Amino acid sequence: MNLRLILNFILSDWRSGELHLLLIALAIAVGTVSSITLTVDRLQKAMTKEASVFLGADRSINSRKPIPDQFIQEASNRGLITSSMVVFNSMVLSSADNTKSQLASVKAVEANYPLRGKLRVAEEPFGPTTETTEIPNPGEIWMNSRLLYILDVELGDQVDVGYAPLTVSGIIESEPDRGFSMLDLSPRVLMRMADIAATQVIQPGSQIDYRLLLVGDDPTFRDLYSAIEADLEGYRWRNVRDSDARIGRALERAESFFLIGGSMAVLLAGVAIALSANRYARRHFDHVGILKTLGARPRAVLWGCLGLLLLIGLIGIAGGLFAGAAIHFGLVWYLTEHLLTNVTEVPPASITPVLTGIVTGFICLFAFALPPFLDLVSVSPLRVIRRDFRRAGVSSLITYTCAITGILGLLIWYSGSWSFTLWLLLGIVAVTVTFGTVAIVLLRGGRLLGMQAGSVWRLALSGLQRRNVENTGQIVVFSLVIMLLMILYLVRSSLVEEWQAQLPADTPNHVLLNISQAQRDDVAQFIDRYASDGDLAAFYDGRVVAVNGEPVREYQRRWLNMAGPRLSSGRNLTWSDEVPANNEVVEGEWWSPGTEDKLVSVESDYARGWGLDVGDVLSFRIQGQVVDVEISSMRALEWNENAQFNFFFVFPPKVFDEIPSSYRAMIYVPDEHRSELSQLIARNPTMTVIDVDSIIKQVQSVIDRVTMAVEWILILVLTSGALVLLASIQASRDSRIKEHALLRSMGGTKKLILGSLTAEFLMLGLMAGLVAIVGAELSLYLIEEQLLEFEYATRPEIWLAGFLLGGGIVASVGYLSTRKLVRLPPVTILRDAG
Amino acid sequence: MTILRDVDISIARGEAVAIVGESGSGKTTLLGLLAGLDVPTRGRVWLDGDEISAFNEDERAQVRARAVGFVFQTFQLIDSLTALENVMLPAELRGERTAREDAIRYLERVGLGSRLKHYPRQLSGGEQQRVAIARAFCSEPQVLFADEPTGNLDTKTGHRIADLLFELNHENQTTLVLVTHDRSLADRCQSSTELAAGAVIA
């Protein structure tokens, strides 16, 4: 066949609507895959960039040793932007009054610091903060509000860092790379690298943290890493994921989700293509039969079919890429408009997603559409004489091999993981076989005699049974789609729930330290009035010195294999009359309030790890005094609960009677009460306040963004699912048209036929729903336990959703897409609609 | 586009009428209108005392269920139903209980008593058309519309089918409207109407 003939074929098929579904399926496959990969690609870059503010850079190299010039040279040679920084603790003194001094955490930076993110500064101590792109000039220093209070200095005054006199020229409240540690207690001071030499702080043996901040693109980093890898001994190469475990986990899981979502979209689209190609080919048996009687040789038909396929492919793929790009730009616009705050510009797209789309399109087309097209080649010319002449057909072995090889290759390429692909595929094969068997059993149960045209329901039921091969296929496809949707939705829900559970809305955003006995009531009152959640506890430094009279180091030696926190280390201790919130006494008994006994309650895992039991006597050294106490109870507690302080050791209050105490508070202060907090701090300047609000908000916003992206992926996958549904309903269209026309010529009313159609799809949907529910529960168990490492729990909502999705969606899509057929006047029966 | 114009015919109860004409002359369209499968853009059609051209789709369906039977050129059997089930179909649509016995009787009458459980695929073209004829008469219609009933069959089989059709028509006193381009078949009817380019010429 020549090109012109092929073109004519395509044109006439297009006009008659034969090609629409195949082209749309292909376009949606390509569109979904390319928009997902395109969006994920850019979103990942943007999110990584967004998250990179936590590092103040894209990568950093940290060490206790100075960063070698070689590293900086190698980095600059490759076009990376670099910035050096040192962090150390040093006493800062007021030059006017040398008795006022405070240990501060000094960060000395170069002019281009920070490479990612912004500094936040205040105009006046504890005042409102704004972002700035500036840093202190040489000879100047910026410091925290509370350091200004402690040193009793104002802007413009002079302070000494080591031997260097520096002018206080700004109030710094936060830097992007401050970290999330609540124990970073020393107030922050920011100055220039150029002034470091004058301080003479850097001496052999001094504890200095050297950092090299780097900004650039991933391939260059890989290149740099391999160039300096051999010399990295003693240096830590850090990326965003190391900077905050939560963000790292969120990103990783989002990637897993994108991977599952994308693979499912490819699979679904493939099924849609296979279905519509199959129908397309079947409807062309006659044409090919005619061509053959006219003398077309099989080889010519073969080339014609391939040409046809190629052309369809080109049109479908071009359409798909166009649609994919449109969806993608919509998404990117939406995401930048609503989500990205720190990054104003989304990194440019790379060419890979476009290639992914094109390759996906061709693989789908050839794996799924080629076998039915090859069937055309083997059509017998006898078909022209007898329409029902059975075709020889491409063996189903070839068909399945083609489809499986195609999908396997695609998934491996897509996921980059053999094991993931094999598991997914094994799962789907197992599901298909199981689902198919169940569907056949459901459909065959008690075959009805005749068409049962007297009643809507019986007509529907007999229709289901008469088309049981098609219907088995449809149930398998519907249930796969419903199952995939439920799985994706639920995996998404667990992901989002877990992320949000990590940072509930009232996560404490301020930590108050060094609260003296005299200040305690003021703080307690503040918590009562303004903080919606808070924990205020007494803190004592202390350590265990003996167990049952045996010195702790000797005792400890007998538990060599114990890996947890050491028994002999310094610990935070506290007292309480009541069992602390979220603690549960699991052994022994809690003391009666006001007891004078020398007792202690120990966290149960810690106690068991060290072989401690109720009744054992521990000797503590607390601020110079040694106290012997008897273990009276063990407590179990949830360490991840981050809204309160947790203690290994809790004592009755009287134990500390003669020991001066200090308090700490962890509180959530809503934005509207920040000014009251400033007043509290101003009234009690010796108190240390750590503001973790901005960090929490940053983490929250990254998590929100990832959540949103995940939801978008779900919508895209949903679209391909709906398409499969349509394609499979379309596939049974021809036999339905014939039956409807015949029934109506014999006097069947529209109502009867529409009713039975709806009923048939409803039953089909409900069966598919049932099968999908069981499949979803099983797969979720595997996915959550194995892949995402969640704890699996069966979900009752799945059952409702399965039936609603199955019955509701299949019935309405089925009804809507076949309703038109019933509208055809019954006279079509005379025109040989079959 | 006008397919039929100025067609004015009436067919009496029990009469056998042929509609003849070239391909594209409008025969099949006329049959569709007479049987209430379609309605004319202008003009009126009465069937069994009802003006079916004024009826809506479902009302016409009821008239068809009550009074009309069809035999088609392409047989129009449902592939997934056995011969017996195909014949039972019209009675089922009317909700009749005796469908099965009647269907068996008519299949025996057309000589397919031993092939009740066969599917259309397993039957020859002539046999398929017999099943279709059994289906048409089984509902004991007042009017039987046959659209080229022998068009898809070889001459010999076509003759047998035609014989069967006229025999049953005679036995049941059914009105027969036969569309054909086959003169010899048309001649077996009491009268014939010839169409050319959408108009009655004889």
mmCIF file of N, CA and C in Angstrom, chain A residues 486 490 773 777 780 792-804:
data_model
loop_
_atom_site.group_PDB
_atom_site.id
_atom_site.type_symbol
_atom_site.label_atom_id
_atom_site.label_comp_id
_atom_site.label_asym_id
_atom_site.label_seq_id
_atom_site.Cartn_x
_atom_site.Cartn_y
_atom_site.Cartn_z
ATOM 1 N N MET A 486 -7.722 3.609 44.315
ATOM 2 C CA MET A 486 -7.849 3.546 45.774
ATOM 3 C C MET A 486 -6.481 3.471 46.423
ATOM 4 N N LEU A 490 -5.097 6.245 48.870
ATOM 5 C CA LEU A 490 -4.831 5.920 50.265
ATOM 6 C C LEU A 490 -3.361 6.075 50.616
ATOM 7 N N ILE A 773 -11.655 -4.019 45.880
ATOM 8 C CA ILE A 773 -11.469 -3.806 47.318
ATOM 9 C C ILE A 773 -10.493 -4.833 47.885
ATOM 10 N N GLU A 777 -6.754 -3.926 49.362
ATOM 11 C CA GLU A 777 -6.323 -4.232 50.731
ATOM 12 C C GLU A 777 -5.004 -5.012 50.701
ATOM 13 N N LEU A 780 -2.126 -2.747 49.367
ATOM 14 C CA LEU A 780 -1.758 -1.711 50.324
ATOM 15 C C LEU A 780 -0.901 -2.301 51.421
ATOM 16 N N TYR A 792 0.576 -1.053 58.506
ATOM 17 C CA TYR A 792 -0.640 -1.278 57.734
ATOM 18 C C TYR A 792 -1.841 -1.457 58.661
ATOM 19 N N ALA A 793 -2.938 -0.840 58.286
ATOM 20 C CA ALA A 793 -4.178 -1.079 59.015
ATOM 21 C C ALA A 793 -5.298 -1.138 57.982
ATOM 22 N N THR A 794 -6.197 -2.098 58.126
ATOM 23 C CA THR A 794 -7.289 -2.188 57.168
ATOM 24 C C THR A 794 -8.194 -0.972 57.301
ATOM 25 N N ARG A 795 -8.770 -0.550 56.194
ATOM 26 C CA ARG A 795 -9.545 0.685 56.229
ATOM 27 C C ARG A 795 -10.974 0.423 55.795
ATOM 28 N N PRO A 796 -11.921 0.677 56.685
ATOM 29 C CA PRO A 796 -13.320 0.425 56.321
ATOM 30 C C PRO A 796 -13.765 1.335 55.171
ATOM 31 N N GLU A 797 -13.186 2.528 55.062
ATOM 32 C CA GLU A 797 -13.655 3.456 54.025
ATOM 33 C C GLU A 797 -13.384 2.915 52.617
ATOM 34 N N ILE A 798 -12.384 2.019 52.514
ATOM 35 C CA ILE A 798 -12.074 1.390 51.232
ATOM 36 C C ILE A 798 -13.290 0.651 50.705
ATOM 37 N N TRP A 799 -13.998 -0.007 51.614
ATOM 38 C CA TRP A 799 -15.115 -0.847 51.175
ATOM 39 C C TRP A 799 -16.218 0.010 50.586
ATOM 40 N N LEU A 800 -16.515 1.071 51.298
ATOM 41 C CA LEU A 800 -17.549 1.980 50.806
ATOM 42 C C LEU A 800 -17.104 2.587 49.477
ATOM 43 N N ALA A 801 -15.868 3.079 49.464
ATOM 44 C CA ALA A 801 -15.348 3.745 48.267
ATOM 45 C C ALA A 801 -15.331 2.796 47.077
ATOM 46 N N GLY A 802 -14.947 1.538 47.325
ATOM 47 C CA GLY A 802 -14.871 0.562 46.252
ATOM 48 C C GLY A 802 -16.218 0.383 45.576
ATOM 49 N N PHE A 803 -17.252 0.210 46.393
ATOM 50 C CA PHE A 803 -18.567 -0.006 45.815
ATOM 51 C C PHE A 803 -19.101 1.264 45.168
ATOM 52 N N LEU A 804 -18.857 2.404 45.824
ATOM 53 C CA LEU A 804 -19.335 3.661 45.247
ATOM 54 C C LEU A 804 -18.637 3.944 43.926
#
